[in-house]
Tab-separated table of C-alpha atoms (C1' of nucleotides) in Angstrom:
chain	number	residue	atom	x	y	z
A	171	MET	CA	-90.058	-74.135	-25.185
A	172	VAL	CA	-90.306	-71.820	-22.207
A	173	ALA	CA	-93.721	-71.678	-20.538
A	174	ALA	CA	-95.582	-68.375	-20.791
A	175	ARG	CA	-95.073	-65.733	-18.161
A	176	VAL	CA	-98.106	-64.718	-16.117
A	177	VAL	CA	-98.260	-61.061	-15.093
A	178	LEU	CA	-100.903	-59.306	-12.989
A	179	HIS	CA	-101.579	-55.603	-13.054
A	180	VAL	CA	-103.406	-54.358	-9.959
A	181	ASP	CA	-105.036	-50.939	-10.056
A	182	LEU	CA	-106.752	-49.568	-6.941
A	183	ASP	CA	-110.093	-48.016	-7.963
A	184	TYR	CA	-110.528	-44.196	-7.767
A	185	PHE	CA	-107.930	-44.464	-5.046
A	186	TYR	CA	-107.971	-41.195	-3.056
A	187	ALA	CA	-111.763	-40.941	-3.109
A	188	GLN	CA	-112.185	-44.591	-2.153
A	189	CYS	CA	-109.868	-44.100	0.834
A	190	GLU	CA	-112.112	-41.227	1.958
A	191	GLU	CA	-115.270	-43.317	1.510
A	192	ARG	CA	-113.768	-46.001	3.692
A	193	GLU	CA	-112.937	-43.509	6.453
A	194	ASP	CA	-116.443	-42.055	6.452
A	195	PRO	CA	-119.039	-44.596	5.313
A	196	SER	CA	-121.737	-41.914	5.614
A	197	ILE	CA	-120.530	-40.427	2.289
A	198	GLY	CA	-120.868	-43.751	0.445
A	199	GLY	CA	-123.279	-43.459	-2.482
A	200	LYS	CA	-122.822	-39.697	-2.752
A	201	PRO	CA	-120.575	-37.979	-5.289
A	202	VAL	CA	-117.143	-37.688	-3.633
A	203	VAL	CA	-114.577	-35.252	-5.018
A	204	VAL	CA	-111.023	-35.079	-3.650
A	205	CYS	CA	-109.527	-31.656	-4.366
A	206	VAL	CA	-106.210	-29.800	-4.320
A	207	TYR	CA	-107.048	-26.338	-3.014
A	208	SER	CA	-104.473	-23.721	-4.031
A	209	GLY	CA	-105.485	-21.343	-1.238
A	210	ARG	CA	-105.746	-18.390	-3.618
A	211	THR	CA	-109.546	-18.031	-3.340
A	212	ALA	CA	-112.070	-20.215	-1.505
A	213	ASP	CA	-112.559	-22.705	-4.353
A	214	SER	CA	-109.509	-22.182	-6.553
A	215	GLY	CA	-107.779	-25.429	-7.330
A	216	ALA	CA	-108.359	-28.633	-9.235
A	217	VAL	CA	-109.949	-32.042	-8.795
A	218	SER	CA	-107.495	-34.805	-7.979
A	219	THR	CA	-109.862	-37.809	-7.989
A	220	ALA	CA	-113.620	-38.316	-8.131
A	221	ASN	CA	-115.592	-41.446	-7.308
A	222	TYR	CA	-117.765	-43.090	-9.962
A	223	VAL	CA	-120.948	-41.393	-8.718
A	224	ALA	CA	-119.321	-37.993	-9.344
A	225	ARG	CA	-117.958	-39.170	-12.701
A	226	GLN	CA	-121.541	-39.715	-13.893
A	227	PHE	CA	-121.913	-35.941	-13.745
A	228	GLY	CA	-118.766	-35.333	-15.801
A	229	VAL	CA	-116.481	-34.658	-12.841
A	230	LYS	CA	-112.978	-36.054	-13.404
A	231	SER	CA	-109.408	-35.438	-12.359
A	232	GLY	CA	-107.851	-32.205	-13.533
A	233	ILE	CA	-110.952	-30.034	-13.885
A	234	PRO	CA	-111.323	-26.820	-11.816
A	235	ILE	CA	-113.054	-27.251	-8.455
A	236	VAL	CA	-115.532	-24.466	-9.272
A	237	LEU	CA	-116.570	-26.326	-12.398
A	238	ALA	CA	-117.041	-29.567	-10.446
A	239	LYS	CA	-119.214	-27.686	-7.928
A	240	ARG	CA	-121.390	-26.369	-10.730
A	241	MET	CA	-121.792	-29.851	-12.224
A	242	LEU	CA	-122.874	-31.167	-8.822
A	243	LYS	CA	-124.846	-28.161	-7.609
A	244	ASP	CA	-128.144	-30.088	-7.356
A	245	GLU	CA	-126.557	-33.115	-5.721
A	246	ASP	CA	-125.604	-33.940	-2.163
A	247	ALA	CA	-121.920	-33.990	-3.102
A	248	VAL	CA	-118.909	-34.174	-0.784
A	249	PHE	CA	-115.768	-32.113	-1.489
A	250	LEU	CA	-112.659	-33.019	0.484
A	251	PRO	CA	-109.050	-31.781	0.490
A	252	VAL	CA	-106.323	-34.294	-0.432
A	253	ASN	CA	-104.639	-36.053	2.482
A	254	ARG	CA	-101.624	-37.645	0.782
A	255	LYS	CA	-99.912	-38.914	3.924
A	256	PHE	CA	-103.008	-40.960	4.694
A	257	TYR	CA	-103.273	-42.399	1.173
A	258	GLU	CA	-99.562	-43.266	1.249
A	259	LYS	CA	-100.055	-45.268	4.437
A	260	VAL	CA	-102.946	-47.215	2.937
A	261	SER	CA	-100.940	-47.715	-0.261
A	262	ASN	CA	-97.858	-49.006	1.586
A	263	SER	CA	-99.931	-51.554	3.454
A	264	ILE	CA	-101.501	-52.843	0.227
A	265	MET	CA	-98.227	-52.823	-1.730
A	266	ASN	CA	-96.613	-54.982	0.966
A	267	LEU	CA	-99.551	-57.371	0.835
A	268	LEU	CA	-99.208	-57.590	-2.968
A	269	ARG	CA	-95.435	-58.049	-2.823
A	270	GLY	CA	-96.008	-61.161	-0.728
A	271	HIS	CA	-98.014	-62.726	-3.556
A	272	ALA	CA	-95.440	-62.182	-6.305
A	273	ASP	CA	-92.307	-63.904	-7.604
A	274	SER	CA	-91.222	-60.403	-8.597
A	275	PHE	CA	-92.942	-57.117	-7.921
A	276	GLU	CA	-92.973	-53.618	-9.396
A	277	GLN	CA	-94.824	-50.660	-7.881
A	278	VAL	CA	-95.697	-48.216	-10.672
A	279	SER	CA	-97.396	-45.473	-8.672
A	280	ILE	CA	-99.285	-44.919	-5.419
A	281	ASP	CA	-102.174	-47.050	-6.711
A	282	GLU	CA	-100.729	-49.430	-9.343
A	283	ALA	CA	-98.414	-52.439	-9.383
A	284	PHE	CA	-97.251	-55.366	-11.518
A	285	LEU	CA	-96.844	-58.877	-10.086
A	286	ASP	CA	-95.043	-61.659	-11.940
A	287	VAL	CA	-96.646	-64.847	-10.595
A	288	THR	CA	-95.400	-67.308	-13.240
A	289	LYS	CA	-93.638	-69.716	-10.883
A	290	ARG	CA	-96.153	-69.828	-8.081
A	291	ILE	CA	-99.065	-70.671	-10.381
A	292	ASN	CA	-96.965	-72.784	-12.756
A	293	SER	CA	-98.000	-70.773	-15.849
A	294	ASN	CA	-101.634	-71.770	-15.384
A	295	PHE	CA	-103.978	-68.878	-16.221
A	296	GLU	CA	-106.939	-70.420	-14.387
A	297	GLU	CA	-104.815	-70.609	-11.240
A	298	ALA	CA	-103.847	-66.992	-11.844
A	299	ARG	CA	-107.506	-66.005	-11.888
A	300	LYS	CA	-108.045	-67.739	-8.549
A	301	LEU	CA	-104.977	-66.031	-7.100
A	302	ALA	CA	-106.219	-62.641	-8.307
A	303	GLN	CA	-109.602	-63.331	-6.719
A	304	ARG	CA	-107.885	-64.165	-3.425
A	305	ILE	CA	-105.802	-60.995	-3.636
A	306	LYS	CA	-108.931	-58.911	-4.194
A	307	GLU	CA	-110.564	-60.541	-1.174
A	308	GLU	CA	-107.486	-59.936	0.968
A	309	ILE	CA	-107.342	-56.249	0.058
A	310	MET	CA	-111.013	-56.003	0.940
A	311	ALA	CA	-110.524	-57.830	4.235
A	312	LYS	CA	-107.460	-55.877	5.274
A	313	GLU	CA	-108.062	-52.410	3.841
A	314	LYS	CA	-111.733	-52.411	2.801
A	315	LEU	CA	-110.930	-51.311	-0.762
A	316	THR	CA	-111.738	-52.616	-4.236
A	317	CYS	CA	-109.307	-52.871	-7.140
A	318	SER	CA	-109.270	-53.867	-10.795
A	319	VAL	CA	-106.928	-56.612	-11.952
A	320	GLY	CA	-105.658	-57.510	-15.403
A	321	ILE	CA	-103.890	-60.790	-16.167
A	322	GLY	CA	-101.790	-61.398	-19.250
A	323	PRO	CA	-98.517	-62.908	-20.517
A	324	ASN	CA	-96.615	-59.628	-19.988
A	325	LYS	CA	-96.833	-56.094	-18.588
A	326	LEU	CA	-98.224	-54.555	-21.777
A	327	VAL	CA	-101.228	-56.888	-21.959
A	328	SER	CA	-101.946	-57.040	-18.204
A	329	LYS	CA	-102.017	-53.248	-17.940
A	330	ILE	CA	-104.496	-52.872	-20.787
A	331	ALA	CA	-106.541	-55.778	-19.393
A	332	ALA	CA	-106.804	-54.076	-15.989
A	333	GLY	CA	-108.315	-51.022	-17.641
A	334	PHE	CA	-110.786	-53.133	-19.608
A	335	ARG	CA	-113.362	-53.485	-16.812
A	336	LYS	CA	-113.439	-51.241	-13.781
A	337	PRO	CA	-114.150	-50.643	-11.007
A	338	ASP	CA	-113.795	-53.965	-9.160
A	339	GLY	CA	-112.927	-55.781	-12.399
A	340	LEU	CA	-110.958	-58.923	-13.196
A	341	THR	CA	-109.931	-59.503	-16.801
A	342	VAL	CA	-107.888	-62.480	-17.956
A	343	VAL	CA	-106.240	-62.506	-21.378
A	344	LYS	CA	-104.634	-65.862	-22.185
A	345	PRO	CA	-101.728	-65.997	-24.644
A	346	GLU	CA	-103.926	-67.362	-27.430
A	347	GLU	CA	-106.416	-64.505	-26.877
A	348	VAL	CA	-103.897	-61.668	-26.956
A	349	GLU	CA	-104.039	-60.675	-30.633
A	350	ALA	CA	-107.852	-60.692	-30.738
A	351	PHE	CA	-107.994	-58.708	-27.494
A	352	LEU	CA	-105.624	-56.002	-28.732
A	353	ALA	CA	-106.732	-55.787	-32.386
A	354	PRO	CA	-109.735	-53.425	-31.991
A	355	LEU	CA	-107.958	-50.987	-29.634
A	356	PRO	CA	-106.661	-47.627	-30.916
A	357	VAL	CA	-102.854	-47.599	-31.313
A	358	GLY	CA	-102.637	-44.821	-28.717
A	359	LYS	CA	-103.310	-47.450	-26.025
A	360	LEU	CA	-99.854	-48.908	-26.618
A	361	TYR	CA	-97.020	-47.782	-24.417
A	362	GLY	CA	-94.709	-45.680	-26.579
A	363	VAL	CA	-97.439	-44.331	-28.858
A	364	GLY	CA	-98.201	-40.704	-28.007
A	365	LYS	CA	-100.221	-38.109	-29.889
A	366	LYS	CA	-97.509	-37.383	-32.437
A	367	THR	CA	-96.799	-41.025	-33.249
A	368	GLU	CA	-100.538	-41.706	-33.458
A	369	LYS	CA	-100.840	-38.957	-36.103
A	370	VAL	CA	-97.986	-40.402	-38.165
A	371	MET	CA	-99.504	-43.885	-37.988
A	372	GLU	CA	-102.905	-42.577	-39.030
A	373	LYS	CA	-101.293	-41.040	-42.111
A	374	PHE	CA	-100.260	-44.544	-43.135
A	375	GLY	CA	-103.747	-45.933	-42.469
A	376	ILE	CA	-102.866	-47.443	-39.101
A	377	LYS	CA	-105.634	-46.704	-36.612
A	378	THR	CA	-105.989	-49.814	-34.492
A	379	VAL	CA	-103.498	-52.206	-32.955
A	380	GLY	CA	-104.821	-54.752	-35.460
A	381	ASP	CA	-103.880	-52.441	-38.366
A	382	LEU	CA	-100.406	-52.104	-36.877
A	383	ALA	CA	-100.005	-55.861	-36.439
A	384	LYS	CA	-100.818	-56.444	-40.120
A	385	TYR	CA	-98.495	-53.702	-41.340
A	386	ASN	CA	-95.342	-54.618	-43.240
A	387	THR	CA	-92.419	-54.688	-40.780
A	388	GLU	CA	-89.853	-53.322	-43.258
A	389	LYS	CA	-92.121	-50.347	-43.939
A	390	LEU	CA	-92.546	-49.725	-40.199
A	391	ILE	CA	-88.756	-49.662	-39.879
A	392	GLU	CA	-88.523	-47.237	-42.809
A	393	ILE	CA	-90.982	-44.880	-41.108
A	394	PHE	CA	-89.845	-45.053	-37.476
A	395	GLY	CA	-86.266	-46.347	-37.610
A	396	LYS	CA	-85.073	-49.769	-36.552
A	397	THR	CA	-85.546	-49.612	-32.774
A	398	LEU	CA	-89.044	-48.130	-32.770
A	399	GLY	CA	-90.185	-50.014	-35.874
A	400	VAL	CA	-89.305	-53.381	-34.365
A	401	TYR	CA	-90.772	-52.313	-31.018
A	402	PHE	CA	-94.114	-51.300	-32.554
A	403	HIS	CA	-94.261	-54.494	-34.603
A	404	ASN	CA	-93.850	-56.578	-31.443
A	405	ALA	CA	-96.142	-54.467	-29.270
A	406	ALA	CA	-98.994	-54.790	-31.789
A	407	LYS	CA	-98.749	-58.572	-31.507
A	408	GLY	CA	-98.759	-58.314	-27.726
A	409	ILE	CA	-95.092	-59.250	-27.477
A	410	ASP	CA	-93.364	-57.514	-24.574
A	411	GLU	CA	-90.317	-58.837	-22.730
A	412	GLU	CA	-90.012	-56.059	-20.126
A	413	PRO	CA	-89.274	-57.766	-16.807
A	414	VAL	CA	-91.296	-57.105	-13.664
A	415	GLN	CA	-88.727	-55.696	-11.257
A	416	GLU	CA	-88.575	-53.473	-8.185
A	417	ARG	CA	-88.012	-49.855	-9.131
A	418	GLY	CA	-85.030	-48.042	-7.731
A	419	ARG	CA	-85.076	-44.475	-6.617
A	420	ALA	CA	-87.255	-41.857	-8.284
A	421	GLU	CA	-85.799	-40.169	-11.362
A	422	SER	CA	-86.747	-36.706	-10.156
A	423	LEU	CA	-88.009	-34.923	-7.045
A	424	SER	CA	-89.974	-31.715	-7.443
A	425	ARG	CA	-92.236	-29.221	-5.694
A	426	ILE	CA	-94.569	-26.755	-7.348
A	427	LYS	CA	-96.726	-24.089	-5.743
A	428	THR	CA	-99.354	-21.578	-6.807
A	429	LEU	CA	-98.399	-18.011	-5.854
A	430	LYS	CA	-100.768	-15.858	-3.788
A	431	GLU	CA	-101.156	-13.675	-6.874
A	432	ASP	CA	-99.710	-13.480	-10.385
A	433	THR	CA	-96.487	-11.468	-10.543
A	434	ARG	CA	-93.268	-10.761	-12.448
A	435	ASP	CA	-91.521	-9.463	-9.325
A	436	LEU	CA	-88.330	-11.524	-9.098
A	437	LYS	CA	-88.081	-10.895	-5.349
A	438	VAL	CA	-91.546	-12.326	-4.698
A	439	ILE	CA	-90.871	-15.275	-7.012
A	440	LEU	CA	-87.500	-16.116	-5.482
A	441	GLU	CA	-88.919	-16.003	-1.960
A	442	GLU	CA	-91.250	-18.856	-2.853
A	443	VAL	CA	-88.603	-20.589	-4.974
A	444	ASP	CA	-86.182	-20.579	-2.023
A	445	ARG	CA	-88.779	-22.304	0.142
A	446	LEU	CA	-89.370	-24.913	-2.555
A	447	CYS	CA	-85.605	-25.426	-2.920
A	448	SER	CA	-85.317	-26.144	0.819
A	449	GLU	CA	-88.119	-28.702	0.663
A	450	VAL	CA	-86.723	-30.443	-2.421
A	451	HIS	CA	-83.246	-30.373	-0.881
A	452	SER	CA	-84.305	-31.996	2.379
A	453	ARG	CA	-86.064	-34.792	0.494
A	454	VAL	CA	-82.995	-35.342	-1.699
A	455	VAL	CA	-80.658	-35.481	1.322
A	456	GLN	CA	-83.072	-37.693	3.259
A	457	GLN	CA	-82.828	-40.245	0.463
A	458	GLY	CA	-79.040	-40.105	0.413
A	459	LEU	CA	-78.841	-38.684	-3.087
A	460	ASN	CA	-76.784	-36.212	-5.088
A	461	PHE	CA	-78.335	-34.386	-8.028
A	462	ARG	CA	-76.668	-33.475	-11.313
A	463	SER	CA	-79.568	-31.466	-12.826
A	464	VAL	CA	-81.645	-28.578	-11.486
A	465	GLY	CA	-84.889	-27.553	-13.156
A	466	ILE	CA	-87.490	-24.852	-12.754
A	467	MET	CA	-91.100	-24.729	-13.896
A	468	ALA	CA	-93.336	-21.735	-14.449
A	469	VAL	CA	-97.061	-21.670	-15.163
A	470	MET	CA	-98.068	-18.290	-16.540
A	471	THR	CA	-101.292	-16.251	-16.299
A	472	ASP	CA	-102.571	-17.899	-19.496
A	473	MET	CA	-101.848	-21.345	-17.948
A	474	SER	CA	-99.032	-21.998	-20.426
A	475	VAL	CA	-96.337	-24.216	-18.906
A	476	HIS	CA	-92.606	-23.600	-19.271
A	477	SER	CA	-89.508	-25.293	-17.907
A	478	ARG	CA	-85.755	-24.844	-17.948
A	479	THR	CA	-83.024	-27.227	-16.833
A	480	LYS	CA	-79.320	-27.004	-16.128
A	481	THR	CA	-77.064	-30.062	-15.870
A	482	PHE	CA	-73.639	-30.062	-14.201
A	483	GLU	CA	-70.530	-32.093	-14.885
A	484	ASN	CA	-70.485	-33.389	-11.288
A	485	SER	CA	-73.295	-34.214	-8.873
A	486	THR	CA	-73.829	-32.355	-5.599
A	487	ASN	CA	-76.225	-32.234	-2.666
A	488	GLU	CA	-75.666	-28.601	-1.698
A	489	LEU	CA	-78.707	-26.442	-1.042
A	490	GLU	CA	-76.809	-23.376	-2.220
A	491	VAL	CA	-76.242	-24.910	-5.672
A	492	LEU	CA	-79.954	-25.676	-5.932
A	493	ARG	CA	-80.885	-22.115	-4.900
A	494	SER	CA	-78.405	-20.238	-7.077
A	495	THR	CA	-79.181	-22.387	-10.123
A	496	ALA	CA	-82.931	-21.960	-9.697
A	497	LYS	CA	-82.397	-18.206	-9.353
A	498	GLU	CA	-80.246	-18.069	-12.486
A	499	LEU	CA	-82.798	-20.096	-14.463
A	500	PHE	CA	-85.718	-17.886	-13.372
A	501	GLU	CA	-83.831	-14.688	-14.194
A	502	ARG	CA	-82.996	-15.975	-17.648
A	503	PHE	CA	-86.525	-17.298	-18.217
A	504	LEU	CA	-88.184	-13.979	-17.312
A	505	ARG	CA	-85.903	-12.174	-19.753
A	506	GLN	CA	-86.897	-14.616	-22.507
A	507	GLN	CA	-90.579	-14.335	-21.599
A	508	PRO	CA	-91.051	-10.608	-21.040
A	509	GLU	CA	-94.866	-10.303	-21.165
A	510	LEU	CA	-96.853	-12.762	-19.090
A	511	GLU	CA	-97.084	-12.843	-15.316
A	512	VAL	CA	-96.209	-15.952	-13.336
A	513	ARG	CA	-98.985	-17.920	-11.616
A	514	ARG	CA	-97.206	-21.041	-10.316
A	515	VAL	CA	-93.546	-21.800	-9.703
A	516	GLY	CA	-91.716	-25.115	-9.340
A	517	VAL	CA	-88.286	-26.536	-8.567
A	518	LYS	CA	-86.954	-29.937	-9.568
A	519	ALA	CA	-83.829	-31.985	-8.831
A	520	SER	CA	-82.955	-34.920	-11.088
A	521	ASN	CA	-80.168	-37.013	-12.595
A	522	PHE	CA	-79.448	-38.626	-9.233
A	523	GLU	CA	-76.408	-40.503	-7.963
A	524	GLU	CA	-75.876	-42.085	-4.559
A	525	SER	CA	-74.319	-39.451	-2.308
A	526	GLN	CA	-72.243	-41.774	-0.107
A	527	LYS	CA	-68.865	-41.879	-1.761
A	528	LYS	CA	-69.165	-45.598	-2.367
A	529	GLN	CA	-67.535	-45.120	-5.728
A	530	THR	CA	-64.679	-47.574	-6.190
A	531	ARG	CA	-61.406	-45.770	-5.681
A	532	LEU	CA	-58.821	-46.352	-8.375
A	533	ILE	CA	-56.563	-48.210	-5.909
A	534	ASP	CA	-59.430	-50.587	-4.904
A	535	PHE	CA	-60.192	-51.175	-8.544
A	536	ALA	CA	-56.536	-52.055	-9.199
A	537	ASN	CA	-56.492	-54.476	-6.235
A	538	LYS	CA	-59.623	-56.283	-7.431
A	539	THR	CA	-58.187	-57.110	-10.837
B	151	DG	C1'	-78.213	-43.802	-40.691
B	152	DT	C1'	-78.909	-45.002	-36.041
B	153	DA	C1'	-78.107	-44.580	-31.066
B	154	DT	C1'	-77.714	-41.759	-27.139
B	155	DG	C1'	-78.228	-37.929	-24.075
B	156	DC	C1'	-80.192	-33.616	-22.850
B	157	DT	C1'	-84.122	-30.474	-22.815
B	158	DT	C1'	-88.930	-29.236	-22.993
B	159	DT	C1'	-93.650	-30.396	-23.182
B	160	DC	C1'	-97.434	-33.638	-22.538
B	161	DG	C1'	-100.619	-36.359	-20.062
B	162	DG	C1'	-102.450	-39.476	-16.228
B	163	DC	C1'	-104.028	-39.532	-11.757
C	24	DT	C1'	-119.302	-18.275	-19.625
C	25	DT	C1'	-114.921	-18.403	-17.305
C	26	DA	C1'	-113.094	-21.445	-14.272
C	27	DC	C1'	-107.343	-24.374	-12.986
C	28	DG	C1'	-102.959	-28.589	-8.483
C	29	DG	C1'	-99.092	-31.021	-7.704
C	30	DC	C1'	-96.333	-34.585	-8.975
C	31	DC	C1'	-94.378	-37.974	-11.756
C	32	DG	C1'	-92.699	-40.502	-15.915
C	33	DA	C1'	-93.542	-40.685	-20.978
C	34	DA	C1'	-93.187	-38.488	-25.358
C	35	DA	C1'	-91.045	-35.611	-28.491
C	36	DG	C1'	-87.523	-32.599	-30.420
C	37	DC	C1'	-83.038	-31.683	-31.112
C	38	DA	C1'	-77.764	-32.014	-31.009
C	39	DT	C1'	-74.061	-34.848	-31.020
C	40	DA	C1'	-71.681	-39.402	-30.979
C	41	DC	C1'	-70.904	-43.571	-33.025
DNA sequence: GTATGCTTTCGGC
DNA sequence: TTACGGCCGAAAGCATAC
């Protein structure tokens, strides 16, 4: 019998806005809204993050800035532009602190990470709670920020546990508590269950994770196929074997920008696209990568989102390939989409390989064997 | 019939 | 009342391979 794993999920609370509160304590207690301004008109753009005071008024990430201003018009609210470089620095400092507390570590995003602490706390969940408390205190001491922590026997449970109580929460779900903890949650909370899958499950009377756990496994396999059926069966019981491990390079690098005004003028579009290509290219090269796929994105006047991708046989790191492919994809897209004007344009590189020709030459391969 | 890979869209922050 | 960013990985749809 192998002792249970113990996994922590750490989630920094309303991260961008909390960083701003720390930098300027005079805004503490007020609604704080961190915004991405598009530069098109004074307040065009969207909310990136809002603190919990602002959330009480309905302000949340993704809504238009003008709408957030209306919701907060009678309040002494603070609107700030995003300062990503600054948040990245704070994040890096905290991620390094967290890494030092883990047997294995996995950063998920700028404000989230998994820590496998099984060995250092000897599979003892009470010790894990104490460790999490110490970690919270350290983050407060070093970076003056709060976070929410979830503890469980795997990534699936710890992630849901972290979201259970926030901000500044700490939720422990012991192995024997897992099924009861998950049972009342909607199936959509499970990783791998999106809107479409949720609809299909509902059709079969499966609404909660508990419903899914009780459901006949053979029938699940009939509905979703073997791989997914077995996966859902396990997930509903809180069984998840995904290891906590450092992530490699990103899977894609992209830039997107709102145009000064909506247009269908290919010349105007390609001028911006060329700039975006250069920026994506320099990031790709900086990381020592080759790309095998080039993608474009277009957001139209009606806010509909479209994308096109082209994948090559061989990878490259040439700017000219990025530019000419993006151009070709935009030309083709505008022909297929002959009515609407373009509002935002984006460029993406993906399908990466290391660019140093470290590939084993055939002769080296022969010598090794 | 199931797995895999590519493409497009969705959704969280 | 309308309003509207930038970036990433997940989800979903489809074609083809096994």
